[in-house]
Structure formats: C-alpha cells, structure tokens
PDB file of C-alpha atoms in Angstrom:
ATOM      1  CA  MET B   1       0.000   0.000   0.000  1.00  0.00           C
ATOM      2  CA  SER B   2       1.406   3.402  -0.972  1.00  0.00           C
ATOM      3  CA  LYS B   3       2.057   5.968   1.727  1.00  0.00           C
ATOM      4  CA  PRO B   4      -0.383   8.880   2.024  1.00  0.00           C
ATOM      5  CA  LEU B   5       0.791  11.982   0.172  1.00  0.00           C
ATOM      6  CA  VAL B   6      -0.454  14.171   3.014  1.00  0.00           C
ATOM      7  CA  ILE B   7      -0.319  12.842   6.565  1.00  0.00           C
ATOM      8  CA  ARG B   8      -2.777  14.205   9.119  1.00  0.00           C
ATOM      9  CA  GLU B   9      -1.967  13.930  12.818  1.00  0.00           C
ATOM     10  CA  ASP B  10      -4.215  15.300  15.579  1.00  0.00           C
ATOM     11  CA  SER B  11      -3.108  15.889  19.139  1.00  0.00           C
ATOM     12  CA  GLY B  12      -4.279  18.269  21.859  1.00  0.00           C
ATOM     13  CA  GLY B  13      -6.349  20.432  19.526  1.00  0.00           C
ATOM     14  CA  ILE B  14      -3.557  20.710  16.941  1.00  0.00           C
ATOM     15  CA  CYS B  15      -3.891  19.288  13.437  1.00  0.00           C
ATOM     16  CA  THR B  16      -0.576  18.787  11.649  1.00  0.00           C
ATOM     17  CA  LEU B  17      -0.650  18.267   7.891  1.00  0.00           C
ATOM     18  CA  THR B  18       2.632  16.908   6.530  1.00  0.00           C
ATOM     19  CA  LEU B  19       3.369  16.929   2.808  1.00  0.00           C
ATOM     20  CA  ASN B  20       4.788  13.481   2.174  1.00  0.00           C
ATOM     21  CA  ARG B  21       6.877  13.202  -0.981  1.00  0.00           C
ATOM     22  CA  PRO B  22      10.271  13.446   0.718  1.00  0.00           C
ATOM     23  CA  ASP B  23      12.135  11.950  -2.254  1.00  0.00           C
ATOM     24  CA  LYS B  24      10.870  14.922  -4.331  1.00  0.00           C
ATOM     25  CA  ARG B  25      11.373  17.501  -1.563  1.00  0.00           C
ATOM     26  CA  ASN B  26       7.566  17.422  -1.294  1.00  0.00           C
ATOM     27  CA  ALA B  27       7.036  18.889  -4.760  1.00  0.00           C
ATOM     28  CA  ILE B  28       3.311  19.204  -5.398  1.00  0.00           C
ATOM     29  CA  ASN B  29       1.727  17.039  -8.066  1.00  0.00           C
ATOM     30  CA  ARG B  30      -1.998  16.749  -8.669  1.00  0.00           C
ATOM     31  CA  ASP B  31      -2.429  13.680  -6.467  1.00  0.00           C
ATOM     32  CA  LEU B  32      -0.754  15.387  -3.532  1.00  0.00           C
ATOM     33  CA  PHE B  33      -2.852  18.479  -4.082  1.00  0.00           C
ATOM     34  CA  ARG B  34      -6.076  16.462  -4.171  1.00  0.00           C
ATOM     35  CA  ALA B  35      -5.129  14.885  -0.840  1.00  0.00           C
ATOM     36  CA  PHE B  36      -4.334  18.321   0.608  1.00  0.00           C
ATOM     37  CA  ARG B  37      -7.633  19.710  -0.694  1.00  0.00           C
ATOM     38  CA  ALA B  38      -9.574  16.942   1.046  1.00  0.00           C
ATOM     39  CA  HIS B  39      -7.952  17.789   4.388  1.00  0.00           C
ATOM     40  CA  ILE B  40      -8.721  21.500   4.026  1.00  0.00           C
ATOM     41  CA  ARG B  41     -12.361  20.705   3.291  1.00  0.00           C
ATOM     42  CA  ASP B  42     -12.507  18.515   6.391  1.00  0.00           C
ATOM     43  CA  LEU B  43     -10.984  21.259   8.545  1.00  0.00           C
ATOM     44  CA  GLU B  44     -13.591  23.783   7.444  1.00  0.00           C
ATOM     45  CA  SER B  45     -16.241  21.888   9.430  1.00  0.00           C
ATOM     46  CA  ASP B  46     -13.912  20.705  12.219  1.00  0.00           C
ATOM     47  CA  ARG B  47     -14.736  22.287  15.595  1.00  0.00           C
ATOM     48  CA  ASP B  48     -12.365  20.070  17.597  1.00  0.00           C
ATOM     49  CA  THR B  49      -9.219  21.538  16.040  1.00  0.00           C
ATOM     50  CA  GLY B  50      -7.938  24.848  17.384  1.00  0.00           C
ATOM     51  CA  LEU B  51      -4.736  25.183  15.365  1.00  0.00           C
ATOM     52  CA  VAL B  52      -3.369  23.884  12.042  1.00  0.00           C
ATOM     53  CA  VAL B  53       0.315  23.324  11.300  1.00  0.00           C
ATOM     54  CA  ILE B  54       1.515  22.758   7.724  1.00  0.00           C
ATOM     55  CA  THR B  55       4.928  21.149   7.282  1.00  0.00           C
ATOM     56  CA  GLY B  56       6.902  18.781   5.062  1.00  0.00           C
ATOM     57  CA  ALA B  57       8.528  15.377   5.488  1.00  0.00           C
ATOM     58  CA  GLY B  58      12.209  14.593   5.089  1.00  0.00           C
ATOM     59  CA  GLY B  59      13.751  17.899   6.134  1.00  0.00           C
ATOM     60  CA  HIS B  60      12.108  20.045   3.431  1.00  0.00           C
ATOM     61  CA  PHE B  61       8.901  22.047   3.394  1.00  0.00           C
ATOM     62  CA  CYS B  62       8.067  22.081  -0.317  1.00  0.00           C
ATOM     63  CA  ALA B  63      10.086  22.579  -3.509  1.00  0.00           C
ATOM     64  CA  GLY B  64       7.035  23.906  -5.373  1.00  0.00           C
ATOM     65  CA  HIS B  65       5.076  22.396  -8.245  1.00  0.00           C
ATOM     66  CA  ASP B  66       6.361  19.163  -9.733  1.00  0.00           C
ATOM     67  CA  LEU B  67       7.357  20.502 -13.140  1.00  0.00           C
ATOM     68  CA  LYS B  68       7.954  16.962 -14.444  1.00  0.00           C
ATOM     69  CA  GLN B  69       4.219  16.289 -14.424  1.00  0.00           C
ATOM     70  CA  ALA B  70       2.465  17.089 -17.706  1.00  0.00           C
ATOM     71  CA  PRO B  71       0.089  20.078 -17.471  1.00  0.00           C
ATOM     72  CA  HIS B  72      -3.588  19.422 -16.810  1.00  0.00           C
ATOM     73  CA  ALA B  73      -5.769  19.347 -19.931  1.00  0.00           C
ATOM     74  CA  ASP B  74      -7.581  22.397 -18.530  1.00  0.00           C
ATOM     75  CA  ALA B  75      -4.495  24.121 -17.135  1.00  0.00           C
ATOM     76  CA  LEU B  76      -6.200  27.403 -16.227  1.00  0.00           C
ATOM     77  CA  GLY B  77      -9.190  25.666 -14.664  1.00  0.00           C
ATOM     78  CA  TRP B  78      -6.978  23.445 -12.532  1.00  0.00           C
ATOM     79  CA  LEU B  79      -4.839  26.424 -11.498  1.00  0.00           C
ATOM     80  CA  ARG B  80      -7.994  28.213 -10.378  1.00  0.00           C
ATOM     81  CA  GLN B  81      -8.982  25.178  -8.294  1.00  0.00           C
ATOM     82  CA  GLU B  82      -5.566  25.209  -6.633  1.00  0.00           C
ATOM     83  CA  MET B  83      -5.704  28.947  -5.967  1.00  0.00           C
ATOM     84  CA  LEU B  84      -9.174  28.707  -4.433  1.00  0.00           C
ATOM     85  CA  ILE B  85      -8.086  25.944  -2.040  1.00  0.00           C
ATOM     86  CA  LEU B  86      -5.172  28.080  -0.835  1.00  0.00           C
ATOM     87  CA  GLU B  87      -7.638  30.890  -0.238  1.00  0.00           C
ATOM     88  CA  ARG B  88      -9.806  28.478   1.766  1.00  0.00           C
ATOM     89  CA  LEU B  89      -6.721  27.529   3.783  1.00  0.00           C
ATOM     90  CA  THR B  90      -6.222  31.196   4.637  1.00  0.00           C
ATOM     91  CA  LYS B  91      -9.887  31.544   5.589  1.00  0.00           C
ATOM     92  CA  LEU B  92      -9.977  28.588   7.980  1.00  0.00           C
ATOM     93  CA  ARG B  93     -11.308  29.598  11.393  1.00  0.00           C
ATOM     94  CA  GLN B  94      -8.250  28.040  12.965  1.00  0.00           C
ATOM     95  CA  PRO B  95      -4.917  29.883  13.058  1.00  0.00           C
ATOM     96  CA  VAL B  96      -2.509  28.276  10.573  1.00  0.00           C
ATOM     97  CA  ILE B  97       1.273  28.035  11.037  1.00  0.00           C
ATOM     98  CA  ALA B  98       3.671  27.025   8.271  1.00  0.00           C
ATOM     99  CA  LYS B  99       6.559  25.148   9.921  1.00  0.00           C
ATOM    100  CA  VAL B 100       9.435  25.368   7.470  1.00  0.00           C
ATOM    101  CA  SER B 101      12.791  23.673   7.202  1.00  0.00           C
ATOM    102  CA  GLY B 102      14.861  23.135   4.067  1.00  0.00           C
ATOM    103  CA  SER B 103      13.426  24.156   0.694  1.00  0.00           C
ATOM    104  CA  CYS B 104      10.442  26.505   0.541  1.00  0.00           C
ATOM    105  CA  TYR B 105      10.474  27.426  -3.119  1.00  0.00           C
ATOM    106  CA  THR B 106       7.992  29.017  -5.510  1.00  0.00           C
ATOM    107  CA  GLY B 107       4.703  27.102  -5.102  1.00  0.00           C
ATOM    108  CA  GLY B 108       5.942  25.996  -1.686  1.00  0.00           C
ATOM    109  CA  LEU B 109       6.501  29.649  -0.781  1.00  0.00           C
ATOM    110  CA  GLU B 110       2.989  30.466  -1.997  1.00  0.00           C
ATOM    111  CA  LEU B 111       1.635  27.679   0.218  1.00  0.00           C
ATOM    112  CA  ALA B 112       3.548  29.017   3.231  1.00  0.00           C
ATOM    113  CA  LEU B 113       2.268  32.539   2.538  1.00  0.00           C
ATOM    114  CA  ALA B 114      -1.309  31.234   2.659  1.00  0.00           C
ATOM    115  CA  ALA B 115      -0.704  30.375   6.322  1.00  0.00           C
ATOM    116  CA  ASP B 116      -1.208  33.066   8.961  1.00  0.00           C
ATOM    117  CA  PHE B 117       2.470  33.074   9.779  1.00  0.00           C
ATOM    118  CA  ILE B 118       5.705  31.183   9.244  1.00  0.00           C
ATOM    119  CA  VAL B 119       8.096  29.667  11.777  1.00  0.00           C
ATOM    120  CA  CYS B 120      11.303  28.302  10.304  1.00  0.00           C
ATOM    121  CA  GLY B 121      14.495  26.496  11.169  1.00  0.00           C
ATOM    122  CA  ASP B 122      17.930  27.794  10.242  1.00  0.00           C
ATOM    123  CA  SER B 123      18.120  25.293   7.374  1.00  0.00           C
ATOM    124  CA  ALA B 124      15.159  26.980   5.659  1.00  0.00           C
ATOM    125  CA  ARG B 125      15.685  28.487   2.239  1.00  0.00           C
ATOM    126  CA  PHE B 126      12.977  30.685   0.722  1.00  0.00           C
ATOM    127  CA  ALA B 127      12.928  31.546  -2.975  1.00  0.00           C
ATOM    128  CA  ASP B 128      10.603  32.528  -5.785  1.00  0.00           C
ATOM    129  CA  THR B 129      11.937  30.825  -8.915  1.00  0.00           C
ATOM    130  CA  HIS B 130       9.039  31.501 -11.277  1.00  0.00           C
ATOM    131  CA  GLY B 131      11.408  33.626 -13.371  1.00  0.00           C
ATOM    132  CA  LYS B 132      13.884  30.780 -13.824  1.00  0.00           C
ATOM    133  CA  TRP B 133      11.227  28.743 -15.629  1.00  0.00           C
ATOM    134  CA  GLY B 134       9.448  31.510 -17.525  1.00  0.00           C
ATOM    135  CA  LEU B 135       6.431  31.240 -15.228  1.00  0.00           C
ATOM    136  CA  VAL B 136       4.286  33.740 -13.356  1.00  0.00           C
ATOM    137  CA  PRO B 137       2.559  33.193  -9.987  1.00  0.00           C
ATOM    138  CA  GLY B 138      -0.870  31.606  -9.897  1.00  0.00           C
ATOM    139  CA  TRP B 139      -1.239  30.831  -6.203  1.00  0.00           C
ATOM    140  CA  GLY B 140      -1.228  34.397  -4.907  1.00  0.00           C
ATOM    141  CA  LEU B 141       2.476  35.184  -4.525  1.00  0.00           C
ATOM    142  CA  SER B 142       2.225  38.535  -6.345  1.00  0.00           C
ATOM    143  CA  GLN B 143      -0.423  39.580  -3.800  1.00  0.00           C
ATOM    144  CA  ARG B 144       0.603  37.918  -0.547  1.00  0.00           C
ATOM    145  CA  LEU B 145       4.375  38.404  -0.707  1.00  0.00           C
ATOM    146  CA  PRO B 146       4.301  42.249  -1.038  1.00  0.00           C
ATOM    147  CA  ARG B 147       1.743  42.429   1.747  1.00  0.00           C
ATOM    148  CA  ARG B 148       4.023  40.323   3.954  1.00  0.00           C
ATOM    149  CA  ILE B 149       7.409  41.977   3.307  1.00  0.00           C
ATOM    150  CA  GLY B 150       6.763  45.131   1.293  1.00  0.00           C
ATOM    151  CA  GLN B 151       6.784  45.776  -2.430  1.00  0.00           C
ATOM    152  CA  ALA B 152      10.495  46.426  -2.950  1.00  0.00           C
ATOM    153  CA  ARG B 153      11.619  43.305  -1.065  1.00  0.00           C
ATOM    154  CA  ALA B 154       9.026  41.203  -2.855  1.00  0.00           C
ATOM    155  CA  LEU B 155      10.163  42.429  -6.251  1.00  0.00           C
ATOM    156  CA  GLU B 156      13.774  41.684  -5.336  1.00  0.00           C
ATOM    157  CA  MET B 157      12.837  38.093  -4.465  1.00  0.00           C
ATOM    158  CA  MET B 158      10.829  37.723  -7.673  1.00  0.00           C
ATOM    159  CA  PHE B 159      13.417  39.327  -9.974  1.00  0.00           C
ATOM    160  CA  THR B 160      16.518  37.587  -8.605  1.00  0.00           C
ATOM    161  CA  SER B 161      15.107  34.102  -7.817  1.00  0.00           C
ATOM    162  CA  ARG B 162      17.874  33.792  -5.223  1.00  0.00           C
ATOM    163  CA  PRO B 163      17.319  31.803  -2.025  1.00  0.00           C
ATOM    164  CA  TYR B 164      17.042  33.644   1.284  1.00  0.00           C
ATOM    165  CA  SER B 165      18.078  32.004   4.530  1.00  0.00           C
ATOM    166  CA  GLY B 166      15.772  31.511   7.470  1.00  0.00           C
ATOM    167  CA  ALA B 167      17.555  34.326   9.313  1.00  0.00           C
ATOM    168  CA  GLU B 168      17.056  36.663   6.344  1.00  0.00           C
ATOM    169  CA  ALA B 169      13.408  35.662   6.135  1.00  0.00           C
ATOM    170  CA  ALA B 170      12.871  36.545   9.789  1.00  0.00           C
ATOM    171  CA  ALA B 171      14.760  39.838   9.414  1.00  0.00           C
ATOM    172  CA  MET B 172      12.505  40.960   6.534  1.00  0.00           C
ATOM    173  CA  GLY B 173       9.300  39.785   8.217  1.00  0.00           C
ATOM    174  CA  LEU B 174       8.643  36.861   5.898  1.00  0.00           C
ATOM    175  CA  ALA B 175       9.013  34.486   8.853  1.00  0.00           C
ATOM    176  CA  ASN B 176       7.864  35.402  12.349  1.00  0.00           C
ATOM    177  CA  HIS B 177      10.603  33.342  13.967  1.00  0.00           C
ATOM    178  CA  CYS B 178      13.793  31.570  12.897  1.00  0.00           C
ATOM    179  CA  VAL B 179      15.347  29.108  15.330  1.00  0.00           C
ATOM    180  CA  ALA B 180      17.871  26.296  15.187  1.00  0.00           C
ATOM    181  CA  ASP B 181      16.427  23.276  13.421  1.00  0.00           C
ATOM    182  CA  ALA B 182      16.761  21.292  16.638  1.00  0.00           C
ATOM    183  CA  ASP B 183      14.501  23.841  18.373  1.00  0.00           C
ATOM    184  CA  LEU B 184      11.869  24.169  15.633  1.00  0.00           C
ATOM    185  CA  ASP B 185       9.387  21.656  17.071  1.00  0.00           C
ATOM    186  CA  ALA B 186       9.716  23.195  20.516  1.00  0.00           C
ATOM    187  CA  LYS B 187       9.125  26.713  19.176  1.00  0.00           C
ATOM    188  CA  VAL B 188       5.969  25.679  17.353  1.00  0.00           C
ATOM    189  CA  THR B 189       4.790  23.812  20.455  1.00  0.00           C
ATOM    190  CA  GLU B 190       5.397  26.941  22.554  1.00  0.00           C
ATOM    191  CA  LEU B 191       3.407  29.139  20.175  1.00  0.00           C
ATOM    192  CA  ALA B 192       0.664  26.534  19.894  1.00  0.00           C
ATOM    193  CA  ALA B 193       0.252  26.441  23.672  1.00  0.00           C
ATOM    194  CA  LEU B 194      -0.135  30.229  23.810  1.00  0.00           C
ATOM    195  CA  ILE B 195      -2.656  30.230  20.951  1.00  0.00           C
ATOM    196  CA  LEU B 196      -4.719  27.335  22.308  1.00  0.00           C
ATOM    197  CA  ASP B 197      -4.835  28.928  25.752  1.00  0.00           C
ATOM    198  CA  ASN B 198      -6.932  31.732  24.258  1.00  0.00           C
ATOM    199  CA  SER B 199     -10.572  31.677  23.171  1.00  0.00           C
ATOM    200  CA  ARG B 200     -11.035  29.904  19.840  1.00  0.00           C
ATOM    201  CA  HIS B 201     -13.907  32.298  19.188  1.00  0.00           C
ATOM    202  CA  SER B 202     -11.595  35.295  19.642  1.00  0.00           C
ATOM    203  CA  ASN B 203      -8.843  33.736  17.527  1.00  0.00           C
ATOM    204  CA  ALA B 204     -11.268  33.037  14.681  1.00  0.00           C
ATOM    205  CA  GLU B 205     -12.941  36.444  14.799  1.00  0.00           C
ATOM    206  CA  ASN B 206      -9.666  38.373  15.115  1.00  0.00           C
ATOM    207  CA  LYS B 207      -8.396  36.489  12.067  1.00  0.00           C
ATOM    208  CA  ARG B 208     -11.580  37.233  10.131  1.00  0.00           C
ATOM    209  CA  LEU B 209     -11.472  40.938  10.944  1.00  0.00           C
ATOM    210  CA  VAL B 210      -7.828  41.275   9.915  1.00  0.00           C
ATOM    211  CA  TYR B 211      -8.313  39.560   6.561  1.00  0.00           C
ATOM    212  CA  ASP B 212     -11.713  41.089   5.805  1.00  0.00           C
ATOM    213  CA  THR B 213     -10.373  44.625   6.277  1.00  0.00           C
ATOM    214  CA  ASP B 214      -7.058  44.148   4.457  1.00  0.00           C
ATOM    215  CA  GLY B 215      -6.656  47.104   2.085  1.00  0.00           C
ATOM    216  CA  MET B 216      -9.474  49.162   3.596  1.00  0.00           C
ATOM    217  CA  ALA B 217      -8.968  52.769   4.596  1.00  0.00           C
ATOM    218  CA  LEU B 218      -8.657  53.154   8.375  1.00  0.00           C
ATOM    219  CA  ASP B 219     -12.084  54.732   8.894  1.00  0.00           C
ATOM    220  CA  THR B 220     -13.758  52.034   6.800  1.00  0.00           C
ATOM    221  CA  GLY B 221     -11.894  49.317   8.691  1.00  0.00           C
ATOM    222  CA  LEU B 222     -12.871  50.779  12.056  1.00  0.00           C
ATOM    223  CA  SER B 223     -16.518  50.852  10.997  1.00  0.00           C
ATOM    224  CA  HIS B 224     -16.263  47.241   9.795  1.00  0.00           C
ATOM    225  CA  GLU B 225     -14.757  46.147  13.110  1.00  0.00           C
ATOM    226  CA  LEU B 226     -17.616  47.750  15.028  1.00  0.00           C
ATOM    227  CA  MET B 227     -20.518  46.773  12.797  1.00  0.00           C
ATOM    228  CA  ARG B 228     -19.307  43.239  11.984  1.00  0.00           C
ATOM    229  CA  ASN B 229     -18.180  42.448  15.517  1.00  0.00           C
ATOM    230  CA  ALA B 230     -19.092  38.920  16.616  1.00  0.00           C
ATOM    231  CA  GLY B 231     -19.160  39.831  20.304  1.00  0.00           C
ATOM    232  CA  PHE B 232     -18.058  37.865  23.343  1.00  0.00           C
ATOM    233  CA  ASP B 233     -17.319  34.173  23.440  1.00  0.00           C
ATOM    234  CA  PRO B 234     -20.212  32.770  25.503  1.00  0.00           C
ATOM    235  CA  ALA B 235     -17.969  30.085  26.993  1.00  0.00           C
ATOM    236  CA  MET B 236     -15.434  32.661  28.146  1.00  0.00           C
ATOM    237  CA  ARG B 237     -18.158  34.895  29.556  1.00  0.00           C
ATOM    238  CA  GLN B 238     -19.295  31.997  31.735  1.00  0.00           C
ATOM    239  CA  LYS B 239     -15.678  31.496  32.781  1.00  0.00           C
ATOM    240  CA  GLY B 240     -15.410  35.164  33.748  1.00  0.00           C
ATOM    241  CA  GLU B 241     -18.646  35.017  35.717  1.00  0.00           C
ATOM    242  CA  ALA B 242     -17.389  31.928  37.551  1.00  0.00           C
ATOM    243  CA  ILE B 243     -14.143  33.705  38.465  1.00  0.00           C
ATOM    244  CA  GLY B 244     -16.104  36.775  39.615  1.00  0.00           C
ATOM    245  CA  SER B 245     -18.359  34.632  41.820  1.00  0.00           C
ATOM    246  CA  ALA B 246     -15.367  32.866  43.327  1.00  0.00           C
ATOM    247  CA  ARG B 247     -13.744  36.204  44.207  1.00  0.00           C
ATOM    248  CA  LYS B 248     -16.913  37.447  45.825  1.00  0.00           C
ATOM    249  CA  GLY B 249     -17.172  34.242  47.789  1.00  0.00           C
ATOM    250  CA  GLY B 250     -13.562  34.595  48.949  1.00  0.00           C
TER     251      GLY B 250
END
C-alpha cells in the first residue's frame, strides 16, 4: 500500500498536515494536491481543532510544483482550483502556522504565505523561482508576498530568484521566527500552547477581521470592526462570571 501523500496527525487540539513526498522535496503534483484539498475541506467543518500546522517530510517544506508532471488538460481551470483551495486555507477559522525547514520554493513559498504566519528552522531556504522557468505566480504570490514583506523586497525576491536564509526571512518579516532546526518543534509547540490557551472564538474572529479589512482605509476598517463584531465568546463569559463569583465568595 502506498504511503499517504499528506499525513494528518491530531493531538491536543492541533492538526498537523505533513506533505509526504520526501524523495521529491515534497514537490506538489496533482495527487498530492487532491489529498491536501480533502484535508482543508474537512478542517472547514472541524470544531475540535484549534490550530493547524503545515509542514513537510524529510527535512524540506516544499520545492514547489512538480514541473515533471504534464500540465492538466484544462491548465487554467486546474490552477484556479488550486488557488481557491489556498484561499480556503487562509480563511480557515483556525490559526494556521507554516513550519518550514529546508526548501520553501515558488509554489511551496505560496503555500507558506497562505498560512497566517511562518516559523522556520535555520536550514530553511525561501525563494521565488518563477522567473527561472518563464512562469508567473498563480497561487497568490504577487499579492501575498508584497503584503508580507513590502513591495520592494518582494520584487527583489521575484526578480533575482535567489534563495534567502531563514535568518534573512525573519529579518525581513517573511518568517515570524527563525530558530535552530533542533529547536523548531519546541518553538511551534510553545506558540501553539499560547494560541490554544486563548478563546477559539476570539482567535477566529480576530483572524476574520484582519483579513476582511485588508486594504481598507482606516475609517472604513474601524466601521467594519464595530458593525461586523461577533461579540463575546459565551464560553469565556461563563468562565469570567465563575471567576467573579469565586472572588466574591472569597
């Protein structure tokens, strides 16, 4: 029996999705993408998971699209399907962390950018190599990368196709954190504990407000925050009332 192309592991409210073509540095072919798409669809209705981590097997995150695979008969239609699934990844209620070591190139970089933030090891190498192959982005890189690191830095990455180290990625704001590879699991675990200790309602609604108002003028964004506010988490309100009663009793 062949190994799954995407491995899902659930523990303590965390869902880890591992791209599993280590012999190809987890390059994405259509079968892998279909498996990934199925997991994202499952997570959209999953209320037991409070955090999603995307990573890769074998010491690499993802080398991008598998260019050895022949194009789909409806290349533009398939590309649109891929792009829409990455947008659904971004819109998951759960916070999403890309945990990166080794190669994070081109389509792999676009996948990482669809996460809420990136945590990487010092072996990580980030690059946009569309230009090397005469390609242009189709998974959102031209939109997400400038918003993450600024227009000039994004254009430099796109024009040069050179790899950037994990330390460089953290310095420019592409990655939130860069740590030694040996400490990468521990760093993600630390962040996960902090995230999961907070209200899932608040995490989901804060995420929604940030993405929904991206690009709005400040006054429009402030109005959106007020008028589209989802209010208190009922579970946390009960917790607060319980604490208040305990203090009064003491």
